Amino acid sequence: MGKIEKVEKLVEKGKTDKLAAMAQDKDKEVRLAAIEGLGKIPLTEDSQNILIRMIEDPDPEIRKAIVTSLGLSGDSYVETHLRLLLSQEKDAGVVAAIREALAKIEARTGGAD
């Protein structure tokens, strides 16, 4: 079984800790699959923190995937981090993903803005 298939099995089983570990794999495709997989299942506090720490990745595609996953499973804690990131991010694609993630979180939590 390849790593991508392993990621798919971990998503099915809801194994956030193992997915969070695979989100740091050397293979970009495995990282992307694990990051996207984390967005499909409820994030634990640990996996949220791992994704938030990874948000400084030099690759905009990775940052965009992280932001998207955080937006799918995020809460007010994640919202705070995304708002800070919005003021710092330079890549237009990532900025758009941050705005979309914030909109999803606000729709779910009844945002304060």
MMTF fields as JSON, N, C-alpha, C and O atoms, coordinates in Angstrom:
{
  "mmtfVersion": "1.0.0",
  "mmtfProducer": "UNKNOWN",
  "numBonds": 451,
  "numAtoms": 452,
  "numGroups": 113,
  "numChains": 1,
  "numModels": 1,
  "chainsPerModel": [1],
  "groupsPerChain": [113],
  "chainIdList": ["A"],
  "bondAtomList": [4, 2, 8, 6, 12, 10, 16, 14, 20, 18, 24, 22, 28, 26, 32, 30, 36, 34, 40, 38, 44, 42, 48, 46, 52, 50, 56, 54, 60, 58, 64, 62, 68, 66, 72, 70, 76, 74, 80, 78, 84, 82, 88, 86, 92, 90, 96, 94, 100, 98, 104, 102, 108, 106, 112, 110, 116, 114, 120, 118, 124, 122, 128, 126, 132, 130, 136, 134, 140, 138, 144, 142, 148, 146, 152, 150, 156, 154, 160, 158, 164, 162, 168, 166, 172, 170, 176, 174, 180, 178, 184, 182, 188, 186, 192, 190, 196, 194, 200, 198, 204, 202, 208, 206, 212, 210, 216, 214, 220, 218, 224, 222, 228, 226, 232, 230, 236, 234, 240, 238, 244, 242, 248, 246, 252, 250, 256, 254, 260, 258, 264, 262, 268, 266, 272, 270, 276, 274, 280, 278, 284, 282, 288, 286, 292, 290, 296, 294, 300, 298, 304, 302, 308, 306, 312, 310, 316, 314, 320, 318, 324, 322, 328, 326, 332, 330, 336, 334, 340, 338, 344, 342, 348, 346, 352, 350, 356, 354, 360, 358, 364, 362, 368, 366, 372, 370, 376, 374, 380, 378, 384, 382, 388, 386, 392, 390, 396, 394, 400, 398, 404, 402, 408, 406, 412, 410, 416, 414, 420, 418, 424, 422, 428, 426, 432, 430, 436, 434, 440, 438, 444, 442, 448, 446],
  "bondOrderList": [1, 1, 1, 1, 1, 1, 1, 1, 1, 1, 1, 1, 1, 1, 1, 1, 1, 1, 1, 1, 1, 1, 1, 1, 1, 1, 1, 1, 1, 1, 1, 1, 1, 1, 1, 1, 1, 1, 1, 1, 1, 1, 1, 1, 1, 1, 1, 1, 1, 1, 1, 1, 1, 1, 1, 1, 1, 1, 1, 1, 1, 1, 1, 1, 1, 1, 1, 1, 1, 1, 1, 1, 1, 1, 1, 1, 1, 1, 1, 1, 1, 1, 1, 1, 1, 1, 1, 1, 1, 1, 1, 1, 1, 1, 1, 1, 1, 1, 1, 1, 1, 1, 1, 1, 1, 1, 1, 1, 1, 1, 1, 1],
  "groupList": [{"groupName": "MET", "atomNameList": ["N", "CA", "C", "O"], "elementList": ["N", "C", "C", "O"], "formalChargeList": [0, 0, 0, 0], "bondAtomList": [1, 0, 2, 1, 3, 2], "bondOrderList": [1, 1, 2], "singleLetterCode": "M", "chemCompType": "L-PEPTIDE LINKING"}, {"groupName": "GLY", "atomNameList": ["N", "CA", "C", "O"], "elementList": ["N", "C", "C", "O"], "formalChargeList": [0, 0, 0, 0], "bondAtomList": [1, 0, 2, 1, 3, 2], "bondOrderList": [1, 1, 2], "singleLetterCode": "G", "chemCompType": "PEPTIDE LINKING"}, {"groupName": "LYS", "atomNameList": ["N", "CA", "C", "O"], "elementList": ["N", "C", "C", "O"], "formalChargeList": [0, 0, 0, 0], "bondAtomList": [1, 0, 2, 1, 3, 2], "bondOrderList": [1, 1, 2], "singleLetterCode": "K", "chemCompType": "L-PEPTIDE LINKING"}, {"groupName": "ILE", "atomNameList": ["N", "CA", "C", "O"], "elementList": ["N", "C", "C", "O"], "formalChargeList": [0, 0, 0, 0], "bondAtomList": [1, 0, 2, 1, 3, 2], "bondOrderList": [1, 1, 2], "singleLetterCode": "I", "chemCompType": "L-PEPTIDE LINKING"}, {"groupName": "GLU", "atomNameList": ["N", "CA", "C", "O"], "elementList": ["N", "C", "C", "O"], "formalChargeList": [0, 0, 0, 0], "bondAtomList": [1, 0, 2, 1, 3, 2], "bondOrderList": [1, 1, 2], "singleLetterCode": "E", "chemCompType": "L-PEPTIDE LINKING"}, {"groupName": "VAL", "atomNameList": ["N", "CA", "C", "O"], "elementList": ["N", "C", "C", "O"], "formalChargeList": [0, 0, 0, 0], "bondAtomList": [1, 0, 2, 1, 3, 2], "bondOrderList": [1, 1, 2], "singleLetterCode": "V", "chemCompType": "L-PEPTIDE LINKING"}, {"groupName": "LEU", "atomNameList": ["N", "CA", "C", "O"], "elementList": ["N", "C", "C", "O"], "formalChargeList": [0, 0, 0, 0], "bondAtomList": [1, 0, 2, 1, 3, 2], "bondOrderList": [1, 1, 2], "singleLetterCode": "L", "chemCompType": "L-PEPTIDE LINKING"}, {"groupName": "THR", "atomNameList": ["N", "CA", "C", "O"], "elementList": ["N", "C", "C", "O"], "formalChargeList": [0, 0, 0, 0], "bondAtomList": [1, 0, 2, 1, 3, 2], "bondOrderList": [1, 1, 2], "singleLetterCode": "T", "chemCompType": "L-PEPTIDE LINKING"}, {"groupName": "ASP", "atomNameList": ["N", "CA", "C", "O"], "elementList": ["N", "C", "C", "O"], "formalChargeList": [0, 0, 0, 0], "bondAtomList": [1, 0, 2, 1, 3, 2], "bondOrderList": [1, 1, 2], "singleLetterCode": "D", "chemCompType": "L-PEPTIDE LINKING"}, {"groupName": "ALA", "atomNameList": ["N", "CA", "C", "O"], "elementList": ["N", "C", "C", "O"], "formalChargeList": [0, 0, 0, 0], "bondAtomList": [1, 0, 2, 1, 3, 2], "bondOrderList": [1, 1, 2], "singleLetterCode": "A", "chemCompType": "L-PEPTIDE LINKING"}, {"groupName": "GLN", "atomNameList": ["N", "CA", "C", "O"], "elementList": ["N", "C", "C", "O"], "formalChargeList": [0, 0, 0, 0], "bondAtomList": [1, 0, 2, 1, 3, 2], "bondOrderList": [1, 1, 2], "singleLetterCode": "Q", "chemCompType": "L-PEPTIDE LINKING"}, {"groupName": "ARG", "atomNameList": ["N", "CA", "C", "O"], "elementList": ["N", "C", "C", "O"], "formalChargeList": [0, 0, 0, 0], "bondAtomList": [1, 0, 2, 1, 3, 2], "bondOrderList": [1, 1, 2], "singleLetterCode": "R", "chemCompType": "L-PEPTIDE LINKING"}, {"groupName": "PRO", "atomNameList": ["N", "CA", "C", "O"], "elementList": ["N", "C", "C", "O"], "formalChargeList": [0, 0, 0, 0], "bondAtomList": [1, 0, 2, 1, 3, 2], "bondOrderList": [1, 1, 2], "singleLetterCode": "P", "chemCompType": "L-PEPTIDE LINKING"}, {"groupName": "SER", "atomNameList": ["N", "CA", "C", "O"], "elementList": ["N", "C", "C", "O"], "formalChargeList": [0, 0, 0, 0], "bondAtomList": [1, 0, 2, 1, 3, 2], "bondOrderList": [1, 1, 2], "singleLetterCode": "S", "chemCompType": "L-PEPTIDE LINKING"}, {"groupName": "ASN", "atomNameList": ["N", "CA", "C", "O"], "elementList": ["N", "C", "C", "O"], "formalChargeList": [0, 0, 0, 0], "bondAtomList": [1, 0, 2, 1, 3, 2], "bondOrderList": [1, 1, 2], "singleLetterCode": "N", "chemCompType": "L-PEPTIDE LINKING"}, {"groupName": "TYR", "atomNameList": ["N", "CA", "C", "O"], "elementList": ["N", "C", "C", "O"], "formalChargeList": [0, 0, 0, 0], "bondAtomList": [1, 0, 2, 1, 3, 2], "bondOrderList": [1, 1, 2], "singleLetterCode": "Y", "chemCompType": "L-PEPTIDE LINKING"}, {"groupName": "HIS", "atomNameList": ["N", "CA", "C", "O"], "elementList": ["N", "C", "C", "O"], "formalChargeList": [0, 0, 0, 0], "bondAtomList": [1, 0, 2, 1, 3, 2], "bondOrderList": [1, 1, 2], "singleLetterCode": "H", "chemCompType": "L-PEPTIDE LINKING"}],
  "groupTypeList": [0, 1, 2, 3, 4, 2, 5, 4, 2, 6, 5, 4, 2, 1, 2, 7, 8, 2, 6, 9, 9, 0, 9, 10, 8, 2, 8, 2, 4, 5, 11, 6, 9, 9, 3, 4, 1, 6, 1, 2, 3, 12, 6, 7, 4, 8, 13, 10, 14, 3, 6, 3, 11, 0, 3, 4, 8, 12, 8, 12, 4, 3, 11, 2, 9, 3, 5, 7, 13, 6, 1, 6, 13, 1, 8, 13, 15, 5, 4, 7, 16, 6, 11, 6, 6, 6, 13, 10, 4, 2, 8, 9, 1, 5, 5, 9, 9, 3, 11, 4, 9, 6, 9, 2, 3, 4, 9, 11, 7, 1, 1, 9, 8],
  "groupIdList": [1, 2, 3, 4, 5, 6, 7, 8, 9, 10, 11, 12, 13, 14, 15, 16, 17, 18, 19, 20, 21, 22, 23, 24, 25, 26, 27, 28, 29, 30, 31, 32, 33, 34, 35, 36, 37, 38, 39, 40, 41, 42, 43, 44, 45, 46, 47, 48, 49, 50, 51, 52, 53, 54, 55, 56, 57, 58, 59, 60, 61, 62, 63, 64, 65, 66, 67, 68, 69, 70, 71, 72, 73, 74, 75, 76, 77, 78, 79, 80, 81, 82, 83, 84, 85, 86, 87, 88, 89, 90, 91, 92, 93, 94, 95, 96, 97, 98, 99, 100, 101, 102, 103, 104, 105, 106, 107, 108, 109, 110, 111, 112, 113],
  "secStructList": [7, 7, 2, 2, 2, 2, 2, 2, 2, 2, 2, 2, 2, 6, 7, 2, 2, 2, 2, 2, 2, 2, 6, 6, 7, 1, 1, 2, 2, 2, 2, 2, 2, 2, 2, 2, 2, 2, 2, 2, 1, 7, 7, 7, 2, 2, 2, 2, 2, 2, 2, 2, 2, 2, 6, 6, 7, 1, 7, 2, 2, 2, 2, 2, 2, 2, 2, 2, 2, 2, 2, 2, 2, 7, 7, 2, 2, 2, 2, 2, 2, 2, 2, 2, 2, 2, 2, 2, 7, 7, 7, 2, 2, 2, 2, 2, 2, 2, 2, 2, 2, 2, 2, 2, 2, 2, 2, 2, 2, 6, 7, 7, 7],
  "xCoordList": [0.85, 0.0, 0.895, 1.817, 0.605, 1.36, 0.938, -0.064, 1.717, 1.432, 0.107, -0.593, -0.243, -1.508, -2.681, -3.642, -2.594, -3.642, -3.703, -4.785, -2.546, -2.503, -3.202, -3.935, -2.975, -3.649, -5.158, -5.889, -5.633, -7.07, -7.653, -8.745, -6.926, -7.386, -7.424, -8.343, -6.432, -6.395, -7.558, -8.109, -7.93, -9.084, -10.344, -11.155, -10.513, -11.69, -11.801, -12.9, -10.656, -10.639, -10.602, -10.711, -10.447, -10.422, -9.172, -9.227, -8.066, -6.804, -6.062, -5.116, -6.499, -5.921, -4.441, -3.674, -4.03, -2.624, -1.696, -0.656, -2.088, -1.256, -1.295, -0.287, -2.46, -2.54, -1.67, -0.998, -1.691, -0.872, 0.61, 1.372, 1.01, 2.401, 2.711, 3.78, 1.785, 2.006, 1.967, 2.491, 1.352, 1.314, 2.692, 2.884, 3.637, 5.008, 5.948, 7.167, 5.39, 6.174, 7.036, 6.718, 8.119, 9.0, 8.353, 8.654, 7.475, 6.801, 5.647, 4.726, 5.706, 4.699, 3.299, 2.36, 3.128, 1.8, 1.224, 0.024, 2.069, 1.624, 1.232, 0.204, 2.042, 1.733, 0.385, -0.456, 0.186, -1.08, -2.268, -3.3, -2.12, -3.205, -3.521, -4.69, -2.495, -2.708, -3.351, -4.25, -2.897, -3.461, -4.932, -5.783, -5.22, -6.611, -7.45, -8.615, -6.856, -7.554, -7.919, -8.99, -7.038, -7.329, -8.554, -9.282, -8.78, -9.946, -11.252, -12.329, -11.156, -12.359, -12.874, -13.994, -12.066, -12.472, -12.298, -11.523, -13.013, -12.875, -11.428, -10.819, -10.897, -9.528, -9.471, -10.361, -8.418, -8.149, -7.35, -6.843, -7.236, -6.436, -4.994, -4.378, -4.456, -3.083, -2.912, -1.95, -3.844, -3.69, -3.902, -3.254, -4.798, -4.942, -3.622, -3.174, -3.01, -1.752, -0.653, 0.16, -0.62, 0.381, 0.172, 1.129, -1.073, -1.344, -1.021, -0.472, -1.352, -1.056, 0.448, 0.914, 1.212, 2.68, 3.219, 4.225, 2.559, 3.027, 2.688, 3.167, 1.88, 1.376, 2.483, 2.247, 3.662, 4.781, 5.577, 6.668, 5.046, 5.715, 6.014, 5.173, 7.192, 7.536, 6.706, 6.655, 6.064, 5.292, 3.85, 3.115, 3.439, 2.081, 0.993, -0.089, 1.257, 0.271, 0.009, -1.13, 1.064, 0.932, 0.168, -0.738, 0.531, -0.162, -1.645, -2.49, -1.955, -3.35, -4.122, -5.256, -3.513, -4.157, -4.372, -5.411, -3.4, -3.52, -4.677, -5.512, -4.719, -5.778, -7.152, -8.099, -7.255, -8.525, -8.962, -10.128, -8.046, -8.379, -8.77, -9.718, -8.05, -8.396, -9.778, -10.526, -10.118, -11.427, -12.568, -13.667, -12.316, -13.349, -13.625, -14.758, -12.611, -12.767, -12.461, -12.418, -12.249, -11.788, -12.835, -14.034, -12.348, -13.179, -12.615, -11.822, -13.012, -12.56, -11.049, -10.427, -10.458, -9.002, -8.313, -7.367, -8.787, -8.236, -8.519, -7.663, -9.714, -10.088, -9.1, -8.717, -8.692, -7.726, -6.418, -5.855, -5.939, -4.687, -4.828, -3.919, -5.964, -6.173, -6.253, -5.753, -6.868, -6.944, -5.546, -5.244, -4.706, -3.323, -2.592, -1.887, -2.759, -2.109, -2.564, -1.766, -3.831, -4.371, -3.611, -3.411, -3.197, -2.48, -1.03, -0.36, -0.532, 0.881, 1.115, 2.186, 0.141, 0.311, 0.459, -0.264, 1.401, 1.676, 1.099, 0.827, 0.911, 0.44, -1.069, -1.842, -1.485, -2.904, -3.787, -4.904, -3.309, -4.087, -4.307, -5.385, -3.294, -3.413, -4.334, -5.146, -4.208, -5.09, -6.547, -7.406, -6.826, -8.192, -8.667, -9.82, -7.785, -8.14, -8.399, -9.288, -7.631, -7.841, -9.213, -9.963, -9.534, -10.843, -11.985, -12.981, -11.836, -12.864, -12.978, -14.08, -11.83, -11.838, -12.496, -13.283, -12.177, -12.787, -14.301, -15.057, -14.732, -16.18, -16.866, -17.962, -16.229, -16.814, -16.897, -17.901, -15.83, -15.825, -16.9, -17.647, -16.977, -17.97, -19.39, -20.27, -19.62, -20.962, -21.346, -22.505, -20.36, -20.609, -20.741, -21.535, -19.968, -19.942, -20.773, -20.913, -21.332, -22.087, -21.179, -21.499, -20.018, -18.971, -19.364, -20.489, -18.433, -18.663, -18.611, -19.046, -18.095, -17.932, -19.241, -19.321],
  "yCoordList": [-1.175, 0.0, 1.236, 1.352, 2.163, 3.402, 4.372, 4.169, 5.42, 6.398, 7.125, 7.427, 7.408, 8.103, 7.218, 7.696, 5.926, 4.995, 4.892, 4.775, 4.936, 4.896, 6.131, 6.03, 7.296, 8.521, 8.342, 8.699, 7.789, 7.583, 6.683, 6.944, 5.627, 4.715, 5.437, 5.231, 6.275, 7.022, 8.006, 8.217, 8.608, 9.512, 8.722, 9.16, 7.56, 6.717, 6.334, 6.258, 6.094, 5.667, 6.849, 6.657, 8.069, 9.252, 9.368, 9.894, 8.891, 8.885, 10.216, 10.315, 11.23, 12.567, 12.624, 13.309, 11.925, 11.988, 11.459, 12.051, 10.341, 9.757, 10.626, 10.763, 11.211, 12.119, 13.358, 13.828, 13.876, 15.044, 14.726, 15.569, 13.522, 13.115, 13.017, 13.439, 12.467, 12.333, 13.687, 13.826, 14.674, 16.021, 16.659, 17.739, 15.998, 16.503, 15.608, 15.712, 14.734, 13.83, 14.631, 15.775, 14.03, 14.7, 14.817, 15.748, 13.888, 13.881, 14.878, 14.759, 15.857, 16.922, 16.379, 16.853, 15.413, 14.864, 14.17, 14.252, 13.499, 12.852, 13.928, 13.812, 14.972, 16.076, 16.695, 16.902, 16.99, 17.593, 16.683, 17.144, 15.398, 14.449, 14.381, 14.343, 14.367, 14.3, 15.585, 15.535, 16.727, 18.012, 18.091, 18.484, 17.721, 17.722, 16.713, 16.969, 15.571, 14.558, 15.062, 14.744, 15.842, 16.402, 17.31, 17.406, 17.968, 18.832, 18.076, 18.647, 16.78, 15.966, 15.342, 14.834, 15.377, 14.807, 15.886, 16.824, 15.753, 16.766, 16.856, 15.853, 18.072, 18.279, 18.218, 18.713, 17.609, 17.649, 18.912, 19.542, 19.279, 20.446, 20.261, 21.198, 19.051, 18.781, 18.937, 19.555, 18.378, 18.475, 19.91, 20.337, 20.67, 22.092, 22.819, 23.598, 22.555, 23.217, 22.843, 23.689, 21.589, 21.16, 21.917, 22.433, 21.984, 22.702, 24.187, 24.787, 24.771, 26.193, 26.432, 27.423, 25.535, 25.681, 25.512, 26.125, 24.687, 24.433, 25.576, 25.587, 26.529, 27.568, 28.45, 29.193, 28.386, 29.174, 28.426, 28.857, 27.323, 26.553, 27.472, 28.295, 27.351, 28.225, 27.977, 28.836, 26.825, 26.476, 26.988, 26.544, 27.925, 28.459, 27.397, 27.527, 26.372, 25.303, 24.561, 24.204, 24.337, 23.696, 24.623, 24.18, 25.912, 26.865, 26.942, 27.004, 26.938, 26.999, 25.759, 25.875, 24.597, 23.356, 23.395, 22.953, 23.919, 24.018, 24.938, 24.595, 26.096, 27.07, 26.479, 26.656, 25.785, 25.171, 24.142, 24.119, 23.301, 22.295, 22.947, 22.512, 23.979, 24.681, 25.312, 25.332, 25.823, 26.438, 25.439, 25.783, 24.213, 23.186, 22.712, 22.36, 22.703, 22.139, 23.139, 22.774, 24.388, 25.372, 25.915, 25.691, 26.637, 27.283, 28.682, 29.176, 29.316, 30.686, 30.758, 31.768, 29.707, 29.648, 29.713, 30.478, 28.916, 28.905, 30.243, 30.785, 30.768, 32.045, 33.144, 33.947, 33.186, 34.188, 34.063, 35.065, 32.849, 32.621, 32.988, 33.571, 32.646, 32.969, 34.48, 34.981, 35.201, 36.662, 37.29, 38.211, 36.788, 37.263, 36.936, 37.782, 35.733, 35.313, 36.168, 36.49, 36.531, 37.345, 38.671, 39.171, 39.228, 40.502, 40.338, 41.329, 39.104, 38.858, 38.155, 38.296, 37.409, 36.575, 37.421, 38.4, 37.039, 37.764, 37.083, 37.744, 35.763, 35.016, 35.199, 34.926, 35.663, 35.953, 34.711, 34.809, 33.563, 32.331, 31.933, 31.464, 32.118, 31.793, 32.805, 32.434, 34.082, 35.115, 34.778, 34.886, 34.375, 33.998, 32.8, 32.76, 31.827, 30.645, 31.035, 30.477, 31.984, 32.444, 33.099, 32.822, 33.962, 34.63, 33.621, 33.753, 32.625, 31.587, 30.778, 30.462, 30.448, 29.689, 30.498, 29.961, 31.781, 32.64, 32.725, 32.704, 32.821, 32.878, 31.592, 31.643, 30.444, 29.166, 29.081, 28.632, 29.518, 29.478, 30.41, 30.041, 31.61, 32.584, 32.097, 32.312, 31.441, 30.922, 29.839, 29.728, 29.055, 27.962, 28.467, 27.932, 29.495, 29.961, 31.21, 31.667, 31.767, 33.005, 34.179, 35.041, 34.235, 35.246, 36.575, 37.046, 37.165, 38.411, 39.635, 40.71, 39.505, 40.681, 41.025, 41.986],
  "zCoordList": [0.0, 0.0, 0.0, 0.807, -0.926, -1.004, 0.087, 0.774, 0.228, 1.286, 1.071, 2.037, -0.176, -0.444, -0.02, 0.583, -0.341, 0.068, 1.591, 2.166, 2.236, 3.695, 4.268, 5.252, 3.652, 4.095, 3.992, 4.916, 2.87, 2.675, 3.766, 4.272, 4.127, 5.192, 6.539, 7.332, 6.791, 8.052, 8.147, 9.227, 7.016, 6.992, 7.323, 8.139, 6.695, 6.946, 8.417, 8.966, 9.047, 10.445, 11.421, 12.632, 10.893, 11.752, 12.603, 13.715, 12.106, 12.853, 12.688, 11.906, 13.429, 13.266, 13.621, 12.944, 14.656, 15.063, 13.971, 13.682, 13.372, 12.317, 11.058, 10.365, 10.765, 9.618, 9.838, 8.92, 11.056, 11.377, 11.176, 10.702, 11.533, 11.324, 9.827, 9.383, 9.062, 7.618, 6.91, 5.805, 7.539, 6.962, 6.962, 6.404, 7.581, 7.601, 6.796, 6.927, 5.971, 5.126, 4.158, 3.836, 3.699, 2.726, 1.347, 0.6, 1.009, -0.295, -0.276, 0.531, -1.168, -1.192, -1.408, -0.768, -2.278, -2.552, -1.315, -1.056, -0.567, 0.675, 1.676, 2.344, 1.783, 2.7, 2.355, 3.23, 1.069, 0.645, 0.951, 1.439, 0.665, 0.925, 2.423, 2.807, 3.26, 4.708, 5.229, 6.069, 4.737, 5.15, 4.74, 5.538, 3.512, 3.043, 3.826, 4.129, 4.149, 4.939, 6.321, 6.838, 6.92, 8.245, 8.211, 9.198, 7.093, 6.97, 6.828, 6.993, 6.519, 6.321, 7.608, 7.649, 8.655, 9.942, 11.014, 10.832, 12.121, 13.172, 13.665, 14.038, 13.659, 14.117, 15.642, 16.334, 16.141, 17.569, 17.848, 16.92, 19.087, 19.441, 18.972, 18.465, 19.143, 18.719, 17.211, 16.756, 16.429, 14.98, 14.507, 13.551, 15.155, 14.822, 15.052, 14.211, 16.197, 16.517, 15.535, 15.162, 15.116, 14.135, 12.825, 12.246, 12.356, 11.11, 11.242, 10.318, 12.365, 12.558, 12.546, 11.983, 13.163, 13.13, 11.713, 11.355, 10.911, 9.538, 8.587, 7.453, 9.016, 8.128, 7.563, 6.611, 8.119, 7.617, 6.547, 6.173, 6.06, 5.008, 3.831, 3.471, 3.223, 2.094, 0.827, -0.053, 0.73, -0.464, -0.334, 0.548, -1.213, -1.121, -1.298, -0.725, -2.065, -2.258, -0.939, -0.635, -0.172, 1.14, 2.084, 2.789, 2.101, 2.972, 2.631, 3.524, 1.353, 0.921, 1.403, 1.868, 1.293, 1.753, 3.267, 3.758, 4.001, 5.452, 5.821, 6.658, 5.196, 5.478, 5.164, 5.93, 4.045, 3.654, 4.697, 5.09, 5.142, 6.159, 7.478, 8.132, 7.866, 9.103, 9.001, 9.978, 7.831, 7.636, 7.72, 8.155, 7.308, 7.353, 8.769, 9.1, 9.593, 10.931, 12.031, 13.206, 11.669, 12.631, 13.563, 13.396, 14.553, 15.552, 15.795, 14.994, 16.876, 17.131, 17.345, 17.015, 17.888, 18.062, 16.702, 16.514, 15.769, 14.414, 13.735, 13.036, 13.943, 13.328, 13.699, 12.848, 14.936, 15.392, 14.624, 14.182, 14.465, 13.736, 12.261, 11.67, 11.674, 10.264, 10.044, 9.037, 10.96, 10.84, 10.893, 10.135, 11.784, 11.855, 10.56, 10.009, 10.085, 8.846, 7.669, 6.788, 7.651, 6.564, 6.44, 5.333, 7.558, 7.524, 7.097, 6.807, 7.053, 6.738, 5.404, 4.814, 4.928, 3.736, 2.478, 2.292, 1.615, 0.37, -0.87, -1.873, -0.804, -1.967, -2.14, -1.222, -3.322, -3.573, -3.424, -2.917, -3.852, -3.733, -2.283, -1.918, -1.466, -0.048, 0.634, 1.481, 0.265, 0.829, 0.519, 1.393, -0.702, -1.078, -0.256, 0.175, -0.038, 0.759, 2.214, 2.857, 2.732, 4.109, 4.226, 5.163, 3.276, 3.319, 3.251, 3.961, 2.405, 2.28, 3.577, 4.026, 4.168, 5.42, 6.533, 7.312, 6.607, 7.628, 7.436, 8.407, 6.194, 5.915, 6.379, 6.937, 6.152, 6.578, 8.097, 8.65, 8.766, 10.23, 10.775, 11.682, 10.225, 10.692, 10.451, 11.285, 9.319, 9.032, 10.053, 10.454, 10.454, 11.39, 12.821, 13.595, 13.18, 14.576, 14.81, 15.945, 13.725, 13.88, 14.135, 14.954, 13.431, 13.562, 14.168, 13.999, 14.867, 15.599, 14.707, 15.12, 13.509, 12.646, 12.009, 11.244]
}
